[in-house]
Amino acid sequence: MIKKTLLIEIGTEELPSRLLYKISLYFHDNFVKKLHFYNISYKDIKWFSTPRRLALKVIDIDTTEKCIEMTKRGPSILHAYDENGFLTQTAIRWLKNCRIDINQTDRLKNEKGEWLLYKRKEKQEKIELLIPKITESALKNIFIKKYMRWEKNNQKFFRPIRNIVILLENETIMGNIFNIPSGNLLQNHISSQENKIKIKHARDYPKILFQKNKIIADYAIRKEKILKNIKENAQKINGCIKNNNFLIEEVTSLVESPTVLLANFEKKFLNLPEKILIYTIEKQQKCFPIYDCKKKLLPNFILVSNINSKKPEKIIKGNEKVMHARLSDAEFFFKNDRKIKLENYLLSLKKVLFQNNLGSLYEKTMRLKKLIKWIAQYNSSNIQDSIRAALLSKCDLITHIVCEFPELQGTIGMYYALEDQEKKDVAIALQEQYLPTFSGDKLPRTSIGCALSIADKMDTLSGMFYVGNIPSADKDPFALRRLAIGIIRIIIVKNIPLNLKDLISKSLCLHHEKNCKNVILSDKIFKFFVKRLLYWYEENGYNIKVIQSVLSYKSTNLIDIHQKIQSISYFLQTENSKLIILSIKRISNILEKENNKITGCINIKLIKEAEEIILFNQIEKFKIDTRNLFLEQKYQDILIKIKDFEKPISNFFKQVRIYDSNSKIRLNRLLILYEIKKIFFSITDFSYLY
């Protein structure tokens, strides 16, 4: 076995920072899969990535020539021979195509049948020829939708590929990837006068990049260095930074020769709302705000430059000028907005279109006002405060700040409402109305915030269904699935006793009164929610059979559904639950065999055997013990009591003859079983759990 070090570097134009980490992992994983496919062994594979390169270094790759066994399956034996045992034309054509005779074939047998099989050994292509093919395949199979096309040949990748290096030890492997010939010249830093860096041996990577231009190709090392230097710079002024892994990842993906520098901005900007300051520093400038020991912002920020300059003060001054301009804009917009109260923007919403067929933002606000008034009755919100929150909810959308910084919608509304002396819960609700914004995001904390969030999401969802903008299997441009999950999470986690069907109907009526009678549209939306419920529970680790068993009853009470799913999941983990389910299955099978409908009431006088008396008494006891438990929806307690049926049912089947010669006794015993089934199926459809 001959073991060597292999290096592959793909030089590109600047890759999208938010996708770099994913692209790198996909490239690595796809390459590994291809090596396994070709049965090429290795000791380890390291991946590297910077904004302008993707690289793999394979340690101890096996480069020895290999033989591979090729197999070709022919026609089945039934079709290969006729009734006299002679080869059919189908078999003859297959043998001719393989250039063999029947004596060179084997047989393939499995559960499905038997076929003719041809095996032959062939020499696998040399690794020097395979590596370029494997590399191009690994790149082309990165499944992220945002591609670019370039040049006449219309190549497709995330950014144009400009340089390829493939080295096996000190030997350059020649090959074309995306029609670009490979070589041994690495792509240099974007600021370097020398375009390329010559590499003589694969083992020199990535050390040579750092030696030549301080390029840190290892993503993890680069990230660690940036984070360490940021903390050190913050400590110089007795400050600290807050953990923001998303920003750290983004900055790591933006630079390849990181230099961390400390800069300042004017103290007057600290008078701006903190969220505006943080948004400008982090989101717009990709820098890090610094806090004092009391977690208050300092008039400083940390930037990460991609240049190792001999005069870093010039870079600092340049960034301070840009930061000053950005913060000055924010200050100007903020002061301009504060000339009038937040509520005075309400009438201006009439000029802003929400959606072509759903009217303006003012009309949406009026719908929210009516819907939140209805929702507030169920989640103990102050109705007048809830209505006030709904009226102010969209007013910040036409402020100068939100027009400039759209991500601050809701947050600006909260700041302005507090300055206008609005109630604190009303102001907070303006910020919370958009929560949750993504899967796993936090939920609104206040009751008004919950009511406003449900109302806002439900109005958008029902409106889009009303105008026909319904999500397809692969497209959901208005993120209605996310809105539905948000409504589900708030109702369940916050334990709000809202009836889902009523919520849908109420919202639909606000778009058009005729929708109140539109059962088909209401059912469509309800089914959409049920699908989201199934997905959400499955994603949270619940058994699909349990979810389906509960959802099959089409309950419109989300709290009831949640309690049942939780209780049944717990029940299935308890001792003897399997025996109980088997008993239910047996009872169901017996009842299904009866062609005639089992009707009537149990006749106590016909209950003779001791075991059926015990079972009947258990039924009556269960009904008495669980009457209040059903009203209180305490399904876990009910299921614990259901376990008491295990022995009486078992003894009943052992000792009592169900199909008695007396038809009345037979029917009476079937009625007992039917009563037991009713008890079990009053909670969920146990047939899904068999």
XYZ file of C-alpha atoms in Angstrom:
690
model
C 0.000 0.000 0.000
C 1.439 3.364 -1.068
C 0.352 6.239 1.163
C 0.667 9.886 0.156
C -0.627 13.351 1.091
C -3.144 14.913 -1.265
C -3.986 18.618 -1.462
C -6.908 20.161 -3.323
C -7.536 23.921 -3.277
C -10.350 25.632 -5.160
C -9.682 29.361 -5.615
C -12.841 31.422 -6.061
C -14.113 34.962 -6.080
C -15.393 35.996 -2.646
C -17.855 33.384 -1.373
C -21.027 34.437 0.508
C -20.075 34.724 4.182
C -23.321 33.239 5.517
C -22.883 30.116 3.395
C -19.119 29.561 3.614
C -19.203 27.169 6.577
C -21.989 25.057 5.022
C -20.317 24.972 1.602
C -17.044 23.816 3.191
C -18.728 20.966 5.084
C -20.707 19.840 2.023
C -17.519 19.794 -0.069
C -15.744 17.711 2.589
C -18.648 15.275 3.068
C -19.226 14.796 -0.675
C -15.524 14.136 -1.248
C -15.465 11.547 1.565
C -18.491 9.758 0.070
C -16.807 9.566 -3.321
C -13.605 8.127 -1.816
C -15.686 5.437 -0.121
C -17.503 4.764 -3.400
C -14.183 4.106 -5.138
C -12.907 2.159 -2.116
C -9.984 4.556 -1.635
C -8.704 4.464 1.942
C -7.031 7.295 3.877
C -6.014 8.193 7.424
C -7.643 11.620 7.808
C -9.137 14.522 5.843
C -8.856 18.130 6.960
C -10.941 20.899 5.397
C -10.013 24.553 5.058
C -11.967 27.595 3.938
C -11.537 31.341 3.564
C -13.666 33.839 1.619
C -11.652 33.017 -1.537
C -10.752 29.355 -1.196
C -12.036 25.880 -0.344
C -9.423 23.236 0.384
C -9.024 19.607 1.432
C -5.873 17.909 2.699
C -6.043 14.111 2.663
C -3.482 12.408 4.903
C -2.118 8.974 3.882
C -4.382 8.419 0.918
C -3.904 4.966 -0.627
C -2.645 5.425 -4.205
C -2.045 1.778 -5.132
C -3.815 0.452 -8.229
C -6.920 -1.580 -7.494
C -9.067 -4.103 -9.247
C -12.811 -3.671 -8.994
C -15.469 -6.313 -9.530
C -18.085 -5.317 -12.094
C -21.438 -7.075 -12.080
C -24.196 -7.076 -14.685
C -27.571 -8.574 -13.917
C -29.333 -10.280 -16.768
C -32.897 -11.488 -17.305
C -34.635 -13.606 -14.679
C -34.334 -17.382 -15.052
C -38.043 -17.519 -15.931
C -37.401 -15.258 -18.925
C -33.911 -16.589 -19.768
C -35.071 -20.141 -20.643
C -38.131 -21.381 -22.491
C -40.252 -24.388 -21.484
C -37.827 -26.749 -23.295
C -34.793 -25.395 -21.400
C -33.360 -23.444 -24.350
C -32.130 -19.839 -24.118
C -34.699 -17.229 -25.044
C -33.984 -14.342 -27.444
C -33.895 -11.997 -24.407
C -31.070 -14.021 -22.834
C -29.179 -14.334 -26.150
C -29.281 -10.548 -26.702
C -28.001 -9.936 -23.136
C -25.117 -12.438 -23.596
C -24.214 -10.821 -26.917
C -24.230 -7.366 -25.343
C -21.883 -8.588 -22.569
C -19.712 -10.431 -25.170
C -19.825 -13.688 -23.214
C -21.357 -17.139 -23.456
C -23.708 -18.824 -20.983
C -20.839 -20.763 -19.322
C -19.344 -17.469 -18.052
C -22.471 -16.541 -16.082
C -23.441 -17.032 -12.435
C -26.800 -16.941 -10.679
C -28.149 -14.220 -8.409
C -30.699 -15.465 -5.865
C -32.744 -13.504 -3.347
C -36.258 -13.426 -1.869
C -37.686 -11.904 -5.038
C -36.345 -14.505 -7.466
C -33.335 -15.691 -9.499
C -31.438 -13.987 -12.354
C -28.471 -14.539 -14.656
C -25.390 -12.661 -13.450
C -22.074 -11.777 -15.077
C -19.036 -10.873 -12.943
C -15.732 -9.575 -14.166
C -12.724 -7.865 -12.632
C -11.379 -4.653 -14.075
C -8.504 -2.375 -13.156
C -9.767 0.803 -11.487
C -8.642 4.089 -13.010
C -5.427 5.494 -11.612
C -5.922 7.843 -8.699
C -4.346 10.651 -10.752
C -7.299 10.386 -13.147
C -9.933 9.816 -10.464
C -9.134 12.763 -8.164
C -10.163 15.557 -10.616
C -13.420 13.679 -11.349
C -14.127 13.148 -7.641
C -13.371 16.810 -6.893
C -15.674 18.183 -9.591
C -18.454 15.799 -8.548
C -18.072 16.824 -4.862
C -18.368 20.506 -5.835
C -21.336 20.035 -8.156
C -23.267 18.064 -5.531
C -23.280 20.855 -2.951
C -27.028 21.405 -2.560
C -27.519 25.063 -1.702
C -29.838 27.003 -4.011
C -27.926 30.291 -4.454
C -25.720 29.700 -7.502
C -24.020 32.014 -10.009
C -23.315 31.433 -13.691
C -20.248 32.823 -15.457
C -18.328 32.796 -18.744
C -19.478 31.513 -22.132
C -19.642 27.887 -21.015
C -22.291 28.888 -18.425
C -20.585 27.164 -15.487
C -22.568 27.153 -12.236
C -21.240 27.542 -8.679
C -21.726 29.919 -5.735
C -19.067 32.269 -7.084
C -16.842 32.018 -10.188
C -13.960 29.550 -9.773
C -10.632 31.055 -10.856
C -7.886 28.702 -9.718
C -7.367 24.955 -9.096
C -4.499 23.249 -7.263
C -4.192 19.461 -6.999
C -0.979 18.109 -5.483
C -0.140 14.504 -4.644
C 2.938 14.912 -2.466
C 5.152 17.084 -4.740
C 3.524 15.973 -7.995
C 0.945 18.179 -9.722
C -2.077 16.183 -10.853
C -3.255 17.549 -14.169
C -6.971 17.763 -14.771
C -9.788 20.154 -15.645
C -12.401 21.183 -13.072
C -15.125 23.513 -14.355
C -12.931 23.794 -17.485
C -10.065 25.243 -15.410
C -6.713 23.378 -15.622
C -5.096 22.458 -12.297
C -1.612 23.549 -11.267
C 0.581 24.182 -8.222
C -0.006 27.947 -7.780
C -2.222 28.854 -4.818
C -4.486 31.896 -4.891
C -2.913 34.748 -2.888
C -4.504 37.365 -0.624
C -6.728 39.800 -2.520
C -4.536 42.758 -1.485
C -1.256 41.131 -2.543
C 0.672 42.365 -5.583
C 1.671 38.781 -6.336
C -1.400 36.956 -7.614
C -0.171 33.428 -6.829
C 1.838 31.505 -4.233
C 3.874 28.545 -5.484
C 3.529 25.383 -3.387
C 6.021 22.564 -3.868
C 4.606 19.869 -1.591
C 1.111 19.059 -0.276
C 2.393 18.815 3.303
C 3.325 22.546 3.195
C -0.366 23.494 3.216
C -1.663 25.609 4.946
C 1.603 26.755 6.557
C 2.861 28.370 3.333
C -0.187 30.670 3.147
C 0.501 32.041 6.628
C 4.213 32.455 5.939
C 3.618 34.372 2.709
C 0.678 36.599 3.661
C -0.627 35.778 7.179
C -3.538 33.846 5.621
C -5.135 31.488 8.174
C -6.827 28.842 6.016
C -8.114 26.750 8.936
C -11.606 28.072 9.716
C -11.646 26.883 13.348
C -8.179 28.330 14.136
C -9.118 31.623 12.455
C -12.334 31.852 14.471
C -10.524 31.072 17.738
C -7.852 33.723 17.023
C -10.459 36.381 16.203
C -12.460 35.670 19.373
C -9.341 35.693 21.558
C -8.085 39.000 20.106
C -11.535 40.615 20.432
C -11.664 39.757 24.147
C -8.094 41.025 24.657
C -8.903 44.351 22.964
C -12.088 44.795 25.025
C -10.135 44.161 28.249
C -7.753 47.027 27.363
C -10.574 49.453 28.236
C -12.000 47.255 31.046
C -14.824 46.180 28.776
C -16.297 42.932 27.522
C -18.343 41.643 24.595
C -21.561 39.671 24.577
C -21.576 36.219 23.030
C -22.794 36.528 19.448
C -21.737 33.345 17.697
C -23.624 34.272 14.536
C -21.592 37.484 14.123
C -18.332 35.678 14.990
C -19.087 33.061 12.312
C -19.941 35.750 9.759
C -16.780 37.775 10.430
C -14.655 34.606 10.333
C -16.130 33.947 6.886
C -15.364 37.504 5.708
C -11.617 37.574 6.415
C -8.630 35.317 5.825
C -5.843 37.464 7.362
C -7.643 38.798 10.448
C -6.370 41.831 12.345
C -8.477 42.877 15.340
C -8.507 46.624 16.091
C -10.098 48.853 18.739
C -11.958 51.989 17.603
C -14.203 54.713 19.068
C -17.349 56.689 18.312
C -18.669 59.923 19.826
C -20.261 59.623 23.282
C -23.323 61.592 22.158
C -24.496 58.567 20.173
C -24.994 56.679 23.452
C -28.205 58.714 23.799
C -29.700 56.702 20.940
C -31.805 53.649 21.893
C -29.439 50.750 22.586
C -31.019 48.492 19.945
C -30.352 51.079 17.216
C -26.715 51.370 18.282
C -26.208 47.601 18.405
C -27.966 47.113 15.062
C -25.734 49.722 13.378
C -22.524 48.317 14.868
C -23.281 44.618 14.404
C -25.599 44.285 11.428
C -24.461 47.167 9.255
C -20.760 47.395 10.040
C -20.056 43.780 11.132
C -18.248 45.098 14.226
C -18.493 44.248 17.929
C -19.982 46.612 20.539
C -18.226 46.790 23.932
C -19.966 46.822 27.323
C -18.818 47.875 30.775
C -19.155 45.763 33.936
C -22.801 46.913 34.286
C -23.577 45.683 30.744
C -23.927 49.252 29.469
C -22.546 50.220 26.062
C -19.215 52.023 25.883
C -18.361 54.532 23.099
C -16.059 51.949 21.507
C -16.255 49.102 19.030
C -13.990 46.359 17.735
C -13.427 45.783 14.016
C -11.786 42.852 12.259
C -9.733 43.930 9.253
C -8.708 41.609 6.425
C -5.403 43.458 5.939
C -2.205 43.263 7.985
C -1.358 46.933 7.565
C 1.847 48.616 8.782
C -0.338 51.625 9.613
C -3.393 50.193 11.411
C -4.363 53.676 12.634
C -5.445 54.517 9.063
C -7.776 51.510 9.007
C -9.162 52.523 12.417
C -9.787 56.131 11.278
C -11.464 54.941 8.084
C -13.829 52.684 10.024
C -14.526 55.405 12.607
C -15.554 57.792 9.805
C -17.969 55.231 8.336
C -19.355 54.409 11.797
C -19.827 58.145 12.527
C -21.759 58.563 9.259
C -23.998 55.583 10.013
C -24.739 56.682 13.567
C -25.330 60.278 12.431
C -27.943 58.975 9.981
C -29.600 56.965 12.750
C -29.567 60.010 15.062
C -31.108 62.211 12.349
C -33.874 59.699 11.588
C -34.559 59.185 15.287
C -34.912 62.925 15.993
C -37.085 63.375 12.917
C -39.399 60.553 14.006
C -39.794 61.984 17.496
C -41.351 65.217 16.224
C -44.740 63.471 16.390
C -46.178 60.749 18.615
C -46.286 57.121 17.478
C -50.108 57.092 17.346
C -50.064 59.976 14.847
C -48.583 57.659 12.211
C -51.785 55.562 12.231
C -53.678 57.433 9.503
C -50.578 57.441 7.286
C -50.858 53.626 7.166
C -53.742 54.114 4.714
C -51.142 55.021 2.076
C -49.118 51.813 2.594
C -50.270 48.657 0.819
C -50.218 45.449 2.857
C -51.129 43.162 -0.052
C -52.853 43.786 -3.406
C -56.114 42.066 -2.474
C -55.966 42.569 1.289
C -55.867 46.336 1.474
C -53.588 48.750 3.286
C -51.717 48.440 6.578
C -54.456 50.607 8.098
C -57.085 48.032 7.098
C -54.904 45.269 8.546
C -54.636 47.269 11.784
C -58.432 47.545 11.991
C -58.729 43.767 11.554
C -56.131 43.215 14.285
C -58.111 45.511 16.588
C -61.222 43.331 16.229
C -59.404 39.999 16.339
C -57.317 40.819 19.426
C -60.468 41.938 21.259
C -61.822 38.400 20.760
C -58.491 36.658 21.613
C -57.961 38.752 24.782
C -60.995 37.095 26.389
C -59.157 33.757 26.370
C -55.665 34.702 27.587
C -56.578 37.058 30.439
C -55.298 40.168 28.655
C -56.705 43.581 29.455
C -59.054 44.133 26.493
C -58.571 47.907 26.234
C -54.776 47.616 26.476
C -54.832 44.851 23.865
C -56.846 47.035 21.474
C -54.406 49.907 22.097
C -51.460 47.623 21.241
C -53.200 46.522 18.022
C -53.802 50.152 16.967
C -50.120 51.047 17.493
C -48.709 47.752 16.182
C -47.875 48.858 12.626
C -47.275 52.571 13.217
C -43.499 52.229 13.365
C -43.374 50.695 9.875
C -43.470 54.147 8.285
C -40.979 55.814 10.626
C -37.672 56.922 9.119
C -35.690 54.558 11.346
C -37.591 51.424 10.296
C -37.496 52.456 6.619
C -33.696 52.659 6.970
C -33.308 49.657 9.317
C -36.216 47.241 8.542
C -35.037 44.638 11.048
C -35.858 47.059 13.869
C -39.613 46.952 13.225
C -41.440 46.343 16.476
C -38.391 47.302 18.532
C -38.660 50.933 17.408
C -42.394 50.818 18.077
C -41.633 49.747 21.645
C -39.083 52.552 22.201
C -41.366 55.222 20.785
C -44.384 53.950 22.755
C -42.403 54.079 26.013
C -41.297 57.652 25.240
C -44.951 58.527 24.592
C -45.821 57.263 28.091
C -47.840 54.299 26.821
C -48.338 51.446 29.296
C -45.302 49.197 29.577
C -47.165 45.999 28.576
C -48.598 47.763 25.514
C -45.126 48.949 24.456
C -43.500 45.533 24.985
C -46.290 43.887 22.964
C -45.277 45.993 19.946
C -41.861 44.337 19.990
C -43.219 40.871 20.804
C -45.816 40.805 18.002
C -43.298 39.298 15.551
C -42.137 36.515 17.907
C -41.300 33.760 17.234
C -39.466 34.795 14.052
C -37.821 31.422 13.368
C -37.859 27.784 14.500
C -36.887 27.595 18.171
C -37.085 31.371 18.657
C -38.323 32.724 22.008
C -42.044 33.351 22.496
C -43.756 36.589 23.606
C -43.488 37.068 27.362
C -46.531 39.272 28.006
C -50.148 38.183 27.589
C -50.841 41.158 25.274
C -47.757 40.255 23.248
C -49.077 36.695 22.848
C -52.523 37.920 21.784
C -51.067 40.426 19.287
C -48.665 37.869 17.840
C -51.471 35.325 17.305
C -53.736 37.986 15.784
C -51.059 39.310 13.424
C -49.977 35.865 12.220
C -53.549 34.586 11.877
C -54.634 37.652 9.905
C -51.788 37.187 7.412
C -52.310 33.430 7.119
C -56.086 33.527 6.639
C -55.747 36.488 4.264
C -53.271 34.684 2.032
C -55.515 31.627 1.861
C -58.461 33.935 1.115
C -56.696 35.460 -1.945
C -55.319 32.094 -3.099
C -51.665 32.441 -2.032
C -51.533 28.897 -0.609
C -48.125 27.224 -0.044
C -47.191 24.386 -2.397
C -44.977 21.387 -1.628
C -41.761 23.285 -2.441
C -42.762 26.959 -2.243
C -43.953 29.098 0.655
C -43.100 32.698 -0.335
C -45.104 34.257 2.493
C -43.683 31.883 5.168
C -47.179 30.707 6.153
C -45.803 27.445 7.573
C -43.627 29.444 9.961
C -46.616 31.604 10.964
C -48.737 28.509 11.671
C -46.002 26.946 13.828
C -45.684 30.252 15.702
C -49.425 30.309 16.491
C -49.325 26.644 17.565
C -46.350 27.187 19.875
C -47.819 30.263 21.576
C -51.217 28.625 22.196
C -49.710 25.370 23.523
C -46.768 26.706 25.549
C -48.734 29.626 27.008
C -51.745 27.362 27.616
C -54.270 29.631 25.898
C -57.688 27.883 25.603
C -58.362 29.086 22.037
C -60.444 26.916 19.729
C -58.470 26.714 16.482
C -61.540 26.425 14.237
C -63.127 29.461 15.910
C -59.902 31.456 15.520
C -59.764 30.616 11.802
C -63.423 31.493 11.239
C -63.170 34.740 13.185
C -60.143 35.836 11.176
C -61.655 34.839 7.814
C -64.828 36.833 8.552
C -62.755 39.977 9.024
C -61.499 39.719 5.428
C -65.042 39.349 4.098
C -68.323 38.629 5.882
C -69.196 35.910 3.366
C -66.169 33.935 4.609
C -68.110 33.158 7.791
C -70.054 30.616 5.736
C -67.070 29.452 3.681
C -66.638 26.001 5.245
C -64.325 24.757 2.451
C -61.784 27.571 2.968
C -61.951 27.186 6.744
C -61.335 23.424 6.417
C -58.363 24.054 4.121
C -56.731 26.281 6.714
C -57.530 23.822 9.511
C -55.930 20.928 7.551
C -52.901 23.154 6.947
C -52.574 23.616 10.724
C -52.969 19.866 11.349
C -50.074 19.128 8.965
C -47.928 21.709 10.775
C -48.904 20.155 14.121
C -47.810 16.713 12.942
C -44.501 18.117 11.675
C -43.886 20.102 14.874
C -44.537 17.167 17.224
C -42.444 14.817 15.079
C -39.585 17.355 15.066
C -39.819 17.474 18.867
C -39.255 13.729 19.116
C -42.783 12.389 19.642
C -43.764 9.012 18.170
C -45.493 9.476 14.810
C -48.085 6.804 15.690
C -49.049 8.662 18.874
C -49.373 11.957 16.971
C -51.521 10.375 14.254
C -53.730 8.593 16.797
C -54.605 11.895 18.503
C -54.861 14.061 15.363
C -57.155 11.507 13.702
C -59.952 12.767 15.989
C -59.675 16.242 14.388
C -59.903 18.026 17.711
C -59.868 21.823 17.402
C -58.523 22.350 20.928
C -54.711 22.533 20.778
C -54.323 22.301 24.571
C -56.399 19.103 24.608
C -54.335 17.655 21.722
C -51.077 18.492 23.513
C -52.150 16.939 26.797
C -53.265 13.761 25.050
C -50.017 13.390 23.092
C -47.942 13.940 26.223
C -50.058 11.573 28.326
C -50.103 8.752 25.743
C -46.333 9.106 25.210
C -45.845 8.712 28.963
C -48.308 5.797 29.116
C -46.443 3.866 26.393
C -43.280 3.965 28.493
C -44.977 2.462 31.547
C -45.024 -1.184 32.564
C -47.826 -3.361 31.109
C -48.819 -0.730 28.506
C -48.065 -3.244 25.712
C -50.366 -5.824 27.314
C -53.168 -3.253 27.533
C -52.738 -2.311 23.846
C -52.782 -5.989 22.830
C -56.037 -6.411 24.802
C -57.578 -3.445 22.957
C -56.438 -4.900 19.643
C -58.030 -8.253 20.481
C -61.300 -6.594 21.507
C -61.356 -4.500 18.308
C -60.716 -7.569 16.119
C -63.577 -9.487 17.787
C -66.002 -6.579 17.340
C -64.978 -6.004 13.700
C -65.822 -9.626 12.850
C -69.411 -9.071 13.868
C -71.322 -8.150 10.730
C -74.431 -7.042 12.616
C -74.296 -3.768 14.485
C -73.852 -4.247 18.209
C -76.649 -2.161 19.684
C -78.473 -1.955 22.980
C -77.500 -1.688 26.613
C -75.725 -4.175 28.855
C -78.255 -6.358 30.691
C -76.986 -6.876 34.235
C -79.257 -9.908 34.701
C -77.440 -11.761 31.897
C -74.005 -11.347 33.554
C -73.433 -14.739 35.177
C -69.732 -15.646 35.198
C -67.491 -14.300 37.999
C -64.922 -12.905 35.524
C -67.496 -10.971 33.532
C -68.998 -9.603 36.770
C -65.530 -8.366 37.814
C -64.979 -6.820 34.384
C -68.374 -5.112 34.390
C -67.744 -3.731 37.906
C -64.377 -2.422 36.702
C -66.139 -0.563 33.861
C -68.584 1.060 36.277
C -65.813 1.936 38.753
C -63.728 3.480 35.963
C -66.622 5.695 34.818
C -67.158 7.017 38.363
C -63.437 7.528 39.086
C -62.704 9.341 35.824
C -65.790 11.524 35.381
C -64.031 14.616 36.779
C -60.677 13.638 35.269
C -62.179 13.818 31.756
C -63.688 17.234 32.528
C -60.300 18.440 33.798
C -58.488 16.813 30.796
C -56.169 14.858 33.121
C -55.409 12.157 30.592
C -52.299 10.861 32.304
C -54.345 9.999 35.434
C -57.039 8.413 33.228
C -54.485 6.223 31.443
C -53.019 5.102 34.771
C -56.498 3.940 35.787
C -56.924 2.194 32.412
C -54.086 -0.112 33.434
C -56.475 -1.580 36.037
C -58.307 -3.250 33.132
C -55.341 -5.480 32.225
C -56.078 -8.396 34.604
C -59.917 -8.337 34.399
C -59.752 -8.384 30.570
C -57.149 -11.162 30.585
C -59.212 -13.308 32.987
C -62.376 -12.598 31.023
C -60.826 -13.985 27.834
C -59.429 -17.013 29.674
C -62.572 -18.018 31.561
C -65.562 -16.626 29.671
C -66.903 -17.976 26.422
C -67.898 -14.914 24.381
C -69.747 -16.805 21.635
C -72.243 -18.470 23.941
C -74.983 -20.637 22.399
C -77.522 -18.249 23.906
C -77.677 -15.310 21.476
C -78.733 -12.847 24.184
C -75.780 -13.756 26.424
C -73.439 -13.575 23.394
C -74.701 -10.092 22.509
C -74.444 -8.988 26.146
C -70.795 -10.071 26.312
C -70.051 -8.288 23.033
C -71.694 -5.171 24.500
C -69.316 -5.388 27.484
C -66.364 -5.495 25.084
C -67.854 -2.637 23.074
C -68.144 -0.558 26.275
C -64.458 -1.202 27.024
C -63.494 -0.142 23.504
C -65.517 3.073 23.917
C -63.590 3.827 27.105
C -60.217 3.421 25.427
C -61.165 5.193 22.212
C -62.634 8.140 24.130
C -59.041 9.286 24.621
C -57.465 8.439 21.252
C -57.664 6.055 18.318
C -55.675 3.136 19.738
C -55.699 1.349 16.367
C -52.664 3.528 15.416
C -50.752 2.102 18.399
C -51.206 -1.627 17.756
